[in-house]
mmCIF file of C-alpha atoms (C1' of nucleotides) in Angstrom:
data_model
loop_
_atom_site.group_PDB
_atom_site.id
_atom_site.type_symbol
_atom_site.label_atom_id
_atom_site.label_comp_id
_atom_site.label_asym_id
_atom_site.label_seq_id
_atom_site.Cartn_x
_atom_site.Cartn_y
_atom_site.Cartn_z
ATOM 1 C CA MET Q 1 68.536 37.965 -40.186
ATOM 2 C CA PRO Q 2 67.912 38.897 -37.053
ATOM 3 C CA ALA Q 3 69.188 36.813 -33.978
ATOM 4 C CA ALA Q 4 70.815 34.493 -35.710
ATOM 5 C CA LYS Q 5 71.595 30.406 -35.032
ATOM 6 C CA THR Q 6 74.582 29.341 -33.418
ATOM 7 C CA THR Q 7 73.492 26.314 -31.771
ATOM 8 C CA ALA Q 8 73.158 23.556 -34.222
ATOM 9 C CA LYS Q 9 71.972 20.164 -32.780
ATOM 10 C CA LEU Q 10 70.407 18.717 -35.681
ATOM 11 C CA ALA Q 11 69.788 15.162 -33.499
ATOM 12 C CA ALA Q 12 71.978 13.029 -31.355
ATOM 13 C CA SER Q 13 70.791 9.180 -30.904
ATOM 14 C CA GLN Q 14 70.043 8.595 -27.653
ATOM 15 C CA ALA Q 15 73.284 6.315 -27.152
ATOM 16 C CA VAL Q 16 75.261 9.464 -28.034
ATOM 17 C CA GLU Q 17 73.010 11.178 -26.101
ATOM 18 C CA ASP Q 18 74.699 8.403 -22.861
ATOM 19 C CA TYR Q 19 78.829 9.340 -23.555
ATOM 20 C CA LEU Q 20 78.290 13.060 -23.255
ATOM 21 C CA GLU Q 21 76.054 12.932 -20.430
ATOM 22 C CA ARG Q 22 78.576 10.118 -18.139
ATOM 23 C CA ILE Q 23 81.735 12.067 -20.002
ATOM 24 C CA LEU Q 24 80.635 15.692 -18.514
ATOM 25 C CA GLU Q 25 79.936 13.561 -15.230
ATOM 26 C CA LEU Q 26 83.668 11.881 -14.888
ATOM 27 C CA ILE Q 27 84.525 15.798 -15.761
ATOM 28 C CA ASN Q 28 82.343 17.121 -13.164
ATOM 29 C CA THR Q 29 84.154 14.504 -10.839
ATOM 30 C CA LYS Q 30 87.186 13.329 -10.954
ATOM 31 C CA GLY Q 31 88.551 15.897 -13.915
ATOM 32 C CA TYR Q 32 88.415 14.145 -17.273
ATOM 33 C CA ALA Q 33 87.297 11.015 -18.637
ATOM 34 C CA ARG Q 34 89.232 8.206 -19.298
ATOM 35 C CA VAL Q 35 87.872 5.326 -21.793
ATOM 36 C CA VAL Q 36 87.933 3.012 -18.860
ATOM 37 C CA ASP Q 37 85.850 4.788 -16.123
ATOM 38 C CA ILE Q 38 83.179 5.997 -19.768
ATOM 39 C CA ALA Q 39 82.969 1.702 -20.648
ATOM 40 C CA GLN Q 40 82.226 0.965 -17.239
ATOM 41 C CA SER Q 41 79.682 3.419 -15.864
ATOM 42 C CA LEU Q 42 77.696 2.890 -18.895
ATOM 43 C CA LYS Q 43 78.670 -0.960 -18.562
ATOM 44 C CA ILE Q 44 79.660 -1.922 -21.934
ATOM 45 C CA SER Q 45 83.927 -2.762 -23.414
ATOM 46 C CA GLN Q 46 86.034 -0.166 -23.680
ATOM 47 C CA ALA Q 47 86.131 -1.276 -27.271
ATOM 48 C CA SER Q 48 82.948 0.219 -28.178
ATOM 49 C CA VAL Q 49 83.557 3.153 -26.256
ATOM 50 C CA THR Q 50 86.401 3.620 -28.422
ATOM 51 C CA ASN Q 51 84.974 3.199 -30.789
ATOM 52 C CA MET Q 52 81.824 5.979 -30.502
ATOM 53 C CA VAL Q 53 84.977 8.266 -29.043
ATOM 54 C CA GLN Q 54 85.992 8.562 -32.651
ATOM 55 C CA ARG Q 55 82.828 8.797 -33.526
ATOM 56 C CA LEU Q 56 82.299 11.451 -32.241
ATOM 57 C CA ASP Q 57 85.336 13.747 -32.506
ATOM 58 C CA GLY Q 58 84.208 12.774 -36.487
ATOM 59 C CA GLU Q 59 81.885 14.673 -35.483
ATOM 60 C CA GLY Q 60 83.139 17.519 -33.522
ATOM 61 C CA LEU Q 61 81.161 16.638 -30.258
ATOM 62 C CA LEU Q 62 84.483 16.207 -28.868
ATOM 63 C CA HIS Q 63 88.008 16.339 -29.583
ATOM 64 C CA TYR Q 64 90.623 12.808 -28.731
ATOM 65 C CA GLU Q 65 94.009 11.610 -29.753
ATOM 66 C CA LYS Q 66 94.829 8.855 -29.909
ATOM 67 C CA TYR Q 67 96.218 7.188 -26.369
ATOM 68 C CA ARG Q 68 96.190 10.851 -25.192
ATOM 69 C CA GLY Q 69 92.272 11.709 -23.224
ATOM 70 C CA LEU Q 70 89.817 13.767 -25.057
ATOM 71 C CA VAL Q 71 87.325 17.170 -23.716
ATOM 72 C CA LEU Q 72 83.969 18.468 -24.466
ATOM 73 C CA THR Q 73 84.149 20.357 -27.556
ATOM 74 C CA THR Q 74 82.005 23.431 -27.075
ATOM 75 C CA ALA Q 75 79.967 22.161 -29.739
ATOM 76 C CA GLY Q 76 79.977 18.886 -27.141
ATOM 77 C CA GLU Q 77 79.663 20.022 -23.782
ATOM 78 C CA ALA Q 78 76.491 22.107 -24.665
ATOM 79 C CA LEU Q 79 74.449 18.772 -25.186
ATOM 80 C CA ALA Q 80 76.224 17.155 -21.984
ATOM 81 C CA ARG Q 81 74.543 19.893 -20.561
ATOM 82 C CA ASN Q 82 71.627 19.883 -21.980
ATOM 83 C CA ILE Q 83 71.452 16.696 -21.693
ATOM 84 C CA THR Q 84 72.124 16.465 -18.415
ATOM 85 C CA ARG Q 85 70.023 19.390 -18.064
ATOM 86 C CA ARG Q 86 66.511 17.041 -18.830
ATOM 87 C CA HIS Q 87 67.945 14.761 -16.442
ATOM 88 C CA GLN Q 88 67.681 16.585 -13.557
ATOM 89 C CA LEU Q 89 63.993 18.016 -14.035
ATOM 90 C CA LEU Q 90 62.308 14.621 -14.839
ATOM 91 C CA THR Q 91 64.811 13.321 -11.262
ATOM 92 C CA ASP Q 92 63.718 16.748 -9.114
ATOM 93 C CA PHE Q 93 59.798 16.914 -10.694
ATOM 94 C CA LEU Q 94 59.363 12.313 -10.029
ATOM 95 C CA LYS Q 95 61.228 12.706 -6.797
ATOM 96 C CA LEU Q 96 58.684 15.277 -5.806
ATOM 97 C CA LEU Q 97 56.137 12.205 -6.364
ATOM 98 C CA GLY Q 98 57.407 10.202 -4.172
ATOM 99 C CA LEU Q 99 59.104 7.487 -5.481
ATOM 100 C CA ASP Q 100 61.439 4.642 -5.889
ATOM 101 C CA ASP Q 101 65.810 6.409 -6.265
ATOM 102 C CA GLU Q 102 65.775 2.364 -8.559
ATOM 103 C CA VAL Q 103 62.734 3.365 -9.697
ATOM 104 C CA ILE Q 104 63.854 7.390 -10.011
ATOM 105 C CA TYR Q 105 67.024 6.409 -12.317
ATOM 106 C CA HIS Q 106 65.734 3.646 -14.322
ATOM 107 C CA ASP Q 107 62.439 6.197 -15.403
ATOM 108 C CA VAL Q 108 65.066 8.931 -15.986
ATOM 109 C CA GLU Q 109 67.935 7.153 -18.322
ATOM 110 C CA GLY Q 110 64.984 6.565 -20.771
ATOM 111 C CA MET Q 111 63.000 9.441 -21.054
ATOM 112 C CA GLU Q 112 65.180 11.687 -21.216
ATOM 113 C CA HIS Q 113 65.629 11.641 -24.837
ATOM 114 C CA HIS Q 114 62.500 11.942 -26.051
ATOM 115 C CA ILE Q 115 61.484 14.952 -23.696
ATOM 116 C CA SER Q 116 61.037 18.279 -25.727
ATOM 117 C CA PRO Q 117 61.707 21.508 -24.713
ATOM 118 C CA PRO Q 118 57.924 22.418 -24.195
ATOM 119 C CA THR Q 119 57.298 19.996 -22.381
ATOM 120 C CA LEU Q 120 60.558 19.765 -20.505
ATOM 121 C CA ARG Q 121 59.765 23.311 -19.742
ATOM 122 C CA ALA Q 122 56.017 22.771 -18.042
ATOM 123 C CA ILE Q 123 57.384 19.529 -15.990
ATOM 124 C CA GLU Q 124 59.866 22.232 -14.442
ATOM 125 C CA ILE Q 125 57.243 25.190 -14.212
ATOM 126 C CA LEU Q 126 54.965 22.221 -12.786
ATOM 127 C CA THR Q 127 57.754 21.102 -10.263
ATOM 128 C CA ARG Q 128 58.064 24.961 -7.840
ATOM 129 C CA GLN Q 129 54.315 25.350 -7.808
ATOM 130 C CA LEU Q 130 53.771 21.435 -6.325
ATOM 131 C CA GLU Q 131 56.872 21.902 -4.175
ATOM 132 C CA ARG Q 132 54.574 24.924 -2.837
ATOM 133 C CA GLN Q 133 51.085 22.367 -2.815
ATOM 134 C CA PRO Q 134 52.804 20.199 0.601
ATOM 135 C CA ALA Q 135 49.643 18.554 1.456
ATOM 136 C CA LEU Q 136 48.651 18.184 -2.289
ATOM 137 C CA LEU Q 137 52.266 15.953 -2.666
ATOM 138 C CA ALA Q 138 50.853 14.636 0.354
ATOM 139 C CA LYS Q 139 48.141 13.463 -0.542
ATOM 140 C CA VAL Q 140 49.317 11.573 -4.335
ATOM 141 C CA CYS Q 141 52.347 9.906 -1.602
ATOM 142 C CA LYS Q 142 49.470 8.656 -0.267
ATOM 143 C CA GLN Q 143 47.760 6.892 -2.617
ATOM 144 C CA THR Q 144 50.975 5.592 -4.773
ATOM 145 C CA HIS Q 145 51.784 3.945 -1.231
ATOM 146 C CA GLU Q 146 48.776 2.242 -0.714
ATOM 147 C CA ASN Q 147 47.321 -1.219 -1.933
ATOM 148 C CA MET L 1 53.181 -22.012 -4.928
ATOM 149 C CA PRO L 2 51.038 -19.484 -3.692
ATOM 150 C CA ALA L 3 49.761 -16.699 -6.379
ATOM 151 C CA ALA L 4 50.853 -18.012 -9.196
ATOM 152 C CA LYS L 5 52.646 -16.128 -11.596
ATOM 153 C CA THR L 6 50.162 -15.455 -15.247
ATOM 154 C CA THR L 7 51.834 -12.460 -17.214
ATOM 155 C CA ALA L 8 54.991 -13.785 -18.381
ATOM 156 C CA LYS L 9 55.497 -10.117 -19.885
ATOM 157 C CA LEU L 10 59.968 -10.587 -20.395
ATOM 158 C CA ALA L 11 60.357 -7.148 -21.219
ATOM 159 C CA ALA L 12 59.265 -6.836 -25.118
ATOM 160 C CA SER L 13 61.534 -3.671 -26.655
ATOM 161 C CA GLN L 14 60.494 -0.793 -27.504
ATOM 162 C CA ALA L 15 59.608 -1.461 -31.920
ATOM 163 C CA VAL L 16 58.241 -4.476 -31.139
ATOM 164 C CA GLU L 17 55.409 -2.407 -28.343
ATOM 165 C CA ASP L 18 55.921 0.342 -31.186
ATOM 166 C CA TYR L 19 53.449 -2.756 -33.326
ATOM 167 C CA LEU L 20 51.706 -3.773 -30.569
ATOM 168 C CA GLU L 21 50.380 -0.475 -30.305
ATOM 169 C CA ARG L 22 48.983 -0.324 -33.295
ATOM 170 C CA ILE L 23 47.799 -3.347 -34.733
ATOM 171 C CA LEU L 24 45.563 -3.248 -31.257
ATOM 172 C CA GLU L 25 44.079 0.664 -32.898
ATOM 173 C CA LEU L 26 43.601 -0.180 -36.204
ATOM 174 C CA ILE L 27 41.456 -3.268 -34.952
ATOM 175 C CA ASN L 28 40.234 -1.492 -32.129
ATOM 176 C CA THR L 29 38.705 1.714 -35.261
ATOM 177 C CA LYS L 30 38.839 -1.125 -37.716
ATOM 178 C CA GLY L 31 38.459 -4.406 -37.110
ATOM 179 C CA TYR L 32 41.477 -5.763 -38.556
ATOM 180 C CA ALA L 33 44.947 -4.525 -39.521
ATOM 181 C CA ARG L 34 46.775 -5.907 -42.383
ATOM 182 C CA VAL L 35 50.209 -5.606 -43.312
ATOM 183 C CA VAL L 36 49.969 -2.294 -45.603
ATOM 184 C CA ASP L 37 47.996 -0.744 -42.323
ATOM 185 C CA ILE L 38 50.650 -1.154 -39.724
ATOM 186 C CA ALA L 39 52.882 -0.221 -42.002
ATOM 187 C CA GLN L 40 51.495 2.672 -43.069
ATOM 188 C CA SER L 41 50.638 4.346 -40.010
ATOM 189 C CA LEU L 42 54.094 2.983 -38.608
ATOM 190 C CA LYS L 43 56.200 4.791 -41.545
ATOM 191 C CA ILE L 44 57.818 1.677 -42.517
ATOM 192 C CA SER L 45 57.836 -0.030 -45.449
ATOM 193 C CA GLN L 46 54.790 -3.211 -45.995
ATOM 194 C CA ALA L 47 59.201 -5.987 -45.793
ATOM 195 C CA SER L 48 59.451 -4.843 -42.912
ATOM 196 C CA VAL L 49 55.996 -5.454 -40.988
ATOM 197 C CA THR L 50 56.021 -8.683 -43.069
ATOM 198 C CA ASN L 51 59.681 -9.367 -40.460
ATOM 199 C CA MET L 52 57.672 -8.652 -37.574
ATOM 200 C CA VAL L 53 55.634 -10.090 -37.382
ATOM 201 C CA GLN L 54 56.164 -13.601 -38.269
ATOM 202 C CA ARG L 55 58.760 -12.315 -34.973
ATOM 203 C CA LEU L 56 55.738 -11.487 -33.205
ATOM 204 C CA ASP L 57 53.929 -14.990 -33.972
ATOM 205 C CA GLY L 58 57.555 -17.168 -33.081
ATOM 206 C CA GLU L 59 57.018 -15.443 -29.615
ATOM 207 C CA GLY L 60 53.339 -15.443 -29.565
ATOM 208 C CA LEU L 61 51.952 -12.247 -29.295
ATOM 209 C CA LEU L 62 50.009 -12.318 -32.069
ATOM 210 C CA HIS L 63 48.606 -15.780 -34.789
ATOM 211 C CA TYR L 64 50.182 -15.236 -37.829
ATOM 212 C CA GLU L 65 48.889 -16.990 -41.090
ATOM 213 C CA LYS L 66 50.379 -15.953 -44.553
ATOM 214 C CA TYR L 67 48.692 -14.005 -46.824
ATOM 215 C CA ARG L 68 45.648 -14.343 -44.736
ATOM 216 C CA GLY L 69 46.047 -11.683 -41.910
ATOM 217 C CA LEU L 70 46.937 -12.089 -38.233
ATOM 218 C CA VAL L 71 45.046 -11.826 -34.590
ATOM 219 C CA LEU L 72 46.573 -10.930 -30.762
ATOM 220 C CA THR L 73 46.917 -13.584 -29.085
ATOM 221 C CA THR L 74 45.597 -13.036 -25.403
ATOM 222 C CA ALA L 75 49.513 -12.002 -24.032
ATOM 223 C CA GLY L 76 49.672 -10.249 -27.576
ATOM 224 C CA GLU L 77 46.811 -8.260 -26.741
ATOM 225 C CA ALA L 78 47.798 -7.800 -22.783
ATOM 226 C CA LEU L 79 50.622 -6.145 -23.801
ATOM 227 C CA ALA L 80 48.950 -3.312 -26.601
ATOM 228 C CA ARG L 81 46.949 -2.652 -24.178
ATOM 229 C CA ASN L 82 49.155 -2.037 -20.769
ATOM 230 C CA ILE L 83 50.852 0.118 -23.249
ATOM 231 C CA THR L 84 47.623 1.602 -25.160
ATOM 232 C CA ARG L 85 47.280 2.245 -21.301
ATOM 233 C CA ARG L 86 50.890 4.303 -20.415
ATOM 234 C CA HIS L 87 49.987 6.217 -23.672
ATOM 235 C CA GLN L 88 46.931 7.480 -22.414
ATOM 236 C CA LEU L 89 47.819 8.520 -19.493
ATOM 237 C CA LEU L 90 50.917 10.547 -20.388
ATOM 238 C CA THR L 91 49.393 12.109 -22.881
ATOM 239 C CA ASP L 92 45.779 12.931 -20.146
ATOM 240 C CA PHE L 93 48.844 14.652 -17.980
ATOM 241 C CA LEU L 94 50.313 16.278 -20.469
ATOM 242 C CA LYS L 95 47.492 17.821 -22.294
ATOM 243 C CA LEU L 96 46.998 19.039 -18.246
ATOM 244 C CA LEU L 97 49.767 21.197 -18.908
ATOM 245 C CA GLY L 98 48.151 22.551 -21.804
ATOM 246 C CA LEU L 99 51.097 21.177 -23.995
ATOM 247 C CA ASP L 100 50.490 21.626 -27.540
ATOM 248 C CA ASP L 101 48.787 18.133 -29.519
ATOM 249 C CA GLU L 102 51.580 17.721 -31.210
ATOM 250 C CA VAL L 103 54.624 17.922 -28.968
ATOM 251 C CA ILE L 104 53.127 15.378 -26.683
ATOM 252 C CA TYR L 105 51.545 13.320 -29.296
ATOM 253 C CA HIS L 106 55.618 13.164 -30.045
ATOM 254 C CA ASP L 107 56.456 13.159 -26.966
ATOM 255 C CA VAL L 108 54.577 10.288 -25.764
ATOM 256 C CA GLU L 109 55.397 8.077 -28.430
ATOM 257 C CA GLY L 110 59.268 8.259 -27.377
ATOM 258 C CA MET L 111 57.898 8.212 -23.702
ATOM 259 C CA GLU L 112 56.211 5.503 -23.738
ATOM 260 C CA HIS L 113 59.044 2.896 -23.584
ATOM 261 C CA HIS L 114 60.671 4.052 -20.145
ATOM 262 C CA ILE L 115 58.122 3.964 -18.635
ATOM 263 C CA SER L 116 57.106 2.018 -14.986
ATOM 264 C CA PRO L 117 54.450 0.697 -12.923
ATOM 265 C CA PRO L 118 55.262 2.839 -9.917
ATOM 266 C CA THR L 119 56.181 6.297 -12.012
ATOM 267 C CA LEU L 120 53.164 5.100 -14.140
ATOM 268 C CA ARG L 121 50.794 4.860 -11.501
ATOM 269 C CA ALA L 122 52.424 8.446 -9.254
ATOM 270 C CA ILE L 123 51.191 9.825 -12.736
ATOM 271 C CA GLU L 124 47.888 8.847 -12.706
ATOM 272 C CA ILE L 125 47.382 9.866 -9.098
ATOM 273 C CA LEU L 126 47.920 13.736 -9.870
ATOM 274 C CA THR L 127 46.224 13.570 -12.916
ATOM 275 C CA ARG L 128 43.472 13.185 -11.007
ATOM 276 C CA GLN L 129 44.255 15.590 -8.471
ATOM 277 C CA LEU L 130 45.442 18.620 -10.704
ATOM 278 C CA GLU L 131 42.089 17.699 -12.121
ATOM 279 C CA ARG L 132 40.717 19.171 -8.928
ATOM 280 C CA GLN L 133 42.966 22.083 -9.236
ATOM 281 C CA PRO L 134 42.579 24.380 -11.984
ATOM 282 C CA ALA L 135 43.197 27.844 -11.202
ATOM 283 C CA LEU L 136 47.428 25.846 -10.353
ATOM 284 C CA LEU L 137 46.746 24.836 -13.266
ATOM 285 C CA ALA L 138 46.222 27.742 -14.876
ATOM 286 C CA LYS L 139 49.731 28.996 -13.050
ATOM 287 C CA VAL L 140 50.983 26.549 -15.052
ATOM 288 C CA CYS L 141 49.810 26.764 -18.441
ATOM 289 C CA LYS L 142 49.583 31.292 -18.593
ATOM 290 C CA GLN L 143 53.946 30.759 -17.702
ATOM 291 C CA THR L 144 54.551 28.302 -19.596
ATOM 292 C CA HIS L 145 53.112 30.215 -22.464
ATOM 293 C CA GLU L 146 54.796 33.557 -21.718
ATOM 294 C CA ASN L 147 58.258 35.049 -22.483
ATOM 295 C "C1'" DT G 1 36.851 -16.426 -65.791
ATOM 296 C "C1'" DG G 2 41.079 -15.036 -66.192
ATOM 297 C "C1'" DC G 3 43.656 -10.808 -65.751
ATOM 298 C "C1'" DG G 4 45.684 -6.189 -63.701
ATOM 299 C "C1'" DG G 5 46.940 -4.169 -59.822
ATOM 300 C "C1'" DA G 6 46.792 -3.659 -54.872
ATOM 301 C "C1'" DA G 7 48.993 -6.677 -50.469
ATOM 302 C "C1'" DG G 8 51.645 -9.161 -48.693
ATOM 303 C "C1'" DT G 9 55.566 -12.205 -49.313
ATOM 304 C "C1'" DT G 10 61.309 -13.102 -49.484
ATOM 305 C "C1'" DA G 11 66.018 -12.737 -50.432
ATOM 306 C "C1'" DG G 12 69.741 -9.862 -49.401
ATOM 307 C "C1'" DG G 13 71.104 -5.193 -48.159
ATOM 308 C "C1'" DT G 14 72.775 -0.830 -44.853
ATOM 309 C "C1'" DT G 15 73.586 1.187 -40.080
ATOM 310 C "C1'" DG G 16 73.933 1.628 -35.130
ATOM 311 C "C1'" DG G 17 75.488 0.018 -31.928
ATOM 312 C "C1'" DG G 18 76.426 -3.227 -29.388
ATOM 313 C "C1'" DC G 19 80.724 -8.079 -28.777
ATOM 314 C "C1'" DT G 20 85.607 -10.677 -27.704
ATOM 315 C "C1'" DA G 21 90.239 -11.270 -28.793
ATOM 316 C "C1'" DA G 22 94.735 -9.984 -29.981
ATOM 317 C "C1'" DC G 23 97.367 -6.523 -30.291
ATOM 318 C "C1'" DT G 24 100.135 -1.789 -28.511
ATOM 319 C "C1'" DT G 25 101.005 2.089 -25.914
ATOM 320 C "C1'" DT G 26 101.524 4.101 -21.917
ATOM 321 C "C1'" DA G 27 101.963 3.400 -16.484
ATOM 322 C "C1'" DT G 28 103.904 1.010 -12.300
ATOM 323 C "C1'" DT G 29 107.705 -0.957 -9.390
ATOM 324 C "C1'" DT G 30 111.126 -3.595 -8.754
ATOM 325 C "C1'" DA Z 1 115.590 -0.092 -17.570
ATOM 326 C "C1'" DA Z 2 113.479 -3.898 -18.645
ATOM 327 C "C1'" DA Z 3 109.208 -6.350 -17.415
ATOM 328 C "C1'" DT Z 4 104.116 -7.132 -15.954
ATOM 329 C "C1'" DA Z 5 100.209 -4.653 -15.609
ATOM 330 C "C1'" DA Z 6 96.833 -1.683 -17.033
ATOM 331 C "C1'" DA Z 7 94.788 1.356 -20.286
ATOM 332 C "C1'" DG Z 8 93.124 1.642 -25.194
ATOM 333 C "C1'" DT Z 9 92.729 0.561 -30.006
ATOM 334 C "C1'" DT Z 10 92.073 -2.774 -33.918
ATOM 335 C "C1'" DA Z 11 89.738 -6.665 -36.412
ATOM 336 C "C1'" DG Z 12 86.770 -9.349 -36.770
ATOM 337 C "C1'" DC Z 13 82.311 -10.257 -35.877
ATOM 338 C "C1'" DC Z 14 76.689 -10.144 -34.234
ATOM 339 C "C1'" DC Z 15 72.129 -8.553 -34.368
ATOM 340 C "C1'" DA Z 16 67.389 -6.164 -34.464
ATOM 341 C "C1'" DA Z 17 65.357 -3.222 -37.715
ATOM 342 C "C1'" DC Z 18 65.145 -0.916 -41.113
ATOM 343 C "C1'" DC Z 19 65.399 -1.126 -46.555
ATOM 344 C "C1'" DT Z 20 64.717 -2.324 -52.023
ATOM 345 C "C1'" DA Z 21 63.762 -5.167 -56.263
ATOM 346 C "C1'" DA Z 22 61.519 -8.413 -57.632
ATOM 347 C "C1'" DC Z 23 58.868 -12.115 -57.216
ATOM 348 C "C1'" DT Z 24 54.047 -14.877 -55.258
ATOM 349 C "C1'" DT Z 25 49.723 -13.759 -53.888
ATOM 350 C "C1'" DC Z 26 45.084 -12.635 -53.456
ATOM 351 C "C1'" DC Z 27 40.294 -10.367 -55.288
ATOM 352 C "C1'" DG Z 28 37.246 -7.235 -58.258
ATOM 353 C "C1'" DC Z 29 35.434 -6.598 -61.900
ATOM 354 C "C1'" DA Z 30 35.205 -7.062 -67.636
#
DNA sequence: TGCGGAAGTTAGGTTGGGCTAACTTTATTT
DNA sequence: AAATAAAGTTAGCCCAACCTAACTTCCGCA
């Protein structure tokens, strides 16, 4: 069999994607991800985080040791990077349209879980093309803020 | 108090939006929305539909009479039209990018619940502008399907 | 007109993902 | 090193939305 398939993935829930995204972000910014930080970042209770972290360990997305912390597995980090990329590309695209940061953050947080690779790719390419069309973008921004 | 607020809205869940959207669609295409049709359309059981329909009646989004059918209220129809519009505009936008119908349908079904009015507006305006840029669009489509 | 099948409903169960309260473990501070 | 504070965990709960099984109502037709 040529071209082995190494990525399993198999559909992570919205919640799982949110957790992984935040965990990766915490690790990138402070070097580690504590339960208390994840809870604060997602605005949920520590108890809920402990629960989910145990589940994610069971699913092989991170290694978790009671009271000692956690690290992402290769699979977990792959998923986290993937959702982070979706977040970034969507944010870039909406920024181009001159939308408010609050609005962008809110909408992206919802939409990022529902965008498939082909759509993401098309938006990425469109974004790159639009970046070279300042006149067109200016028109869109202006019209958007009219009225 | 000037400028009375007539629209309440108050955040409908994803599920509620999906139900209303399908109900409106059924009414528009066959003139009525039976439990069995809604169930089939959403791929869930009739029992679940009955449950939700009772809830939506309680929330004033439709009038429901046991065994006799249902009609959308003004509020329900407003919500349904709103979500339908989001669906349509997102679909139009993605079609412009040359994406496959299956992909579009799937992604829109997820994203439509998470797009705010400002973002929707910006995308609508962008879509209209892009429609007059066939060369740009061709480039995006081509690059999207490369590789 | 009454009966069988389709449609609709009810009751009760499951699952995911949240919560609080109470407890344990770890870390800090004196 | 003991006390206290902070972090983490457990147990038990709740709610939205789904499900199946069993029952009821409705309707077309012999």
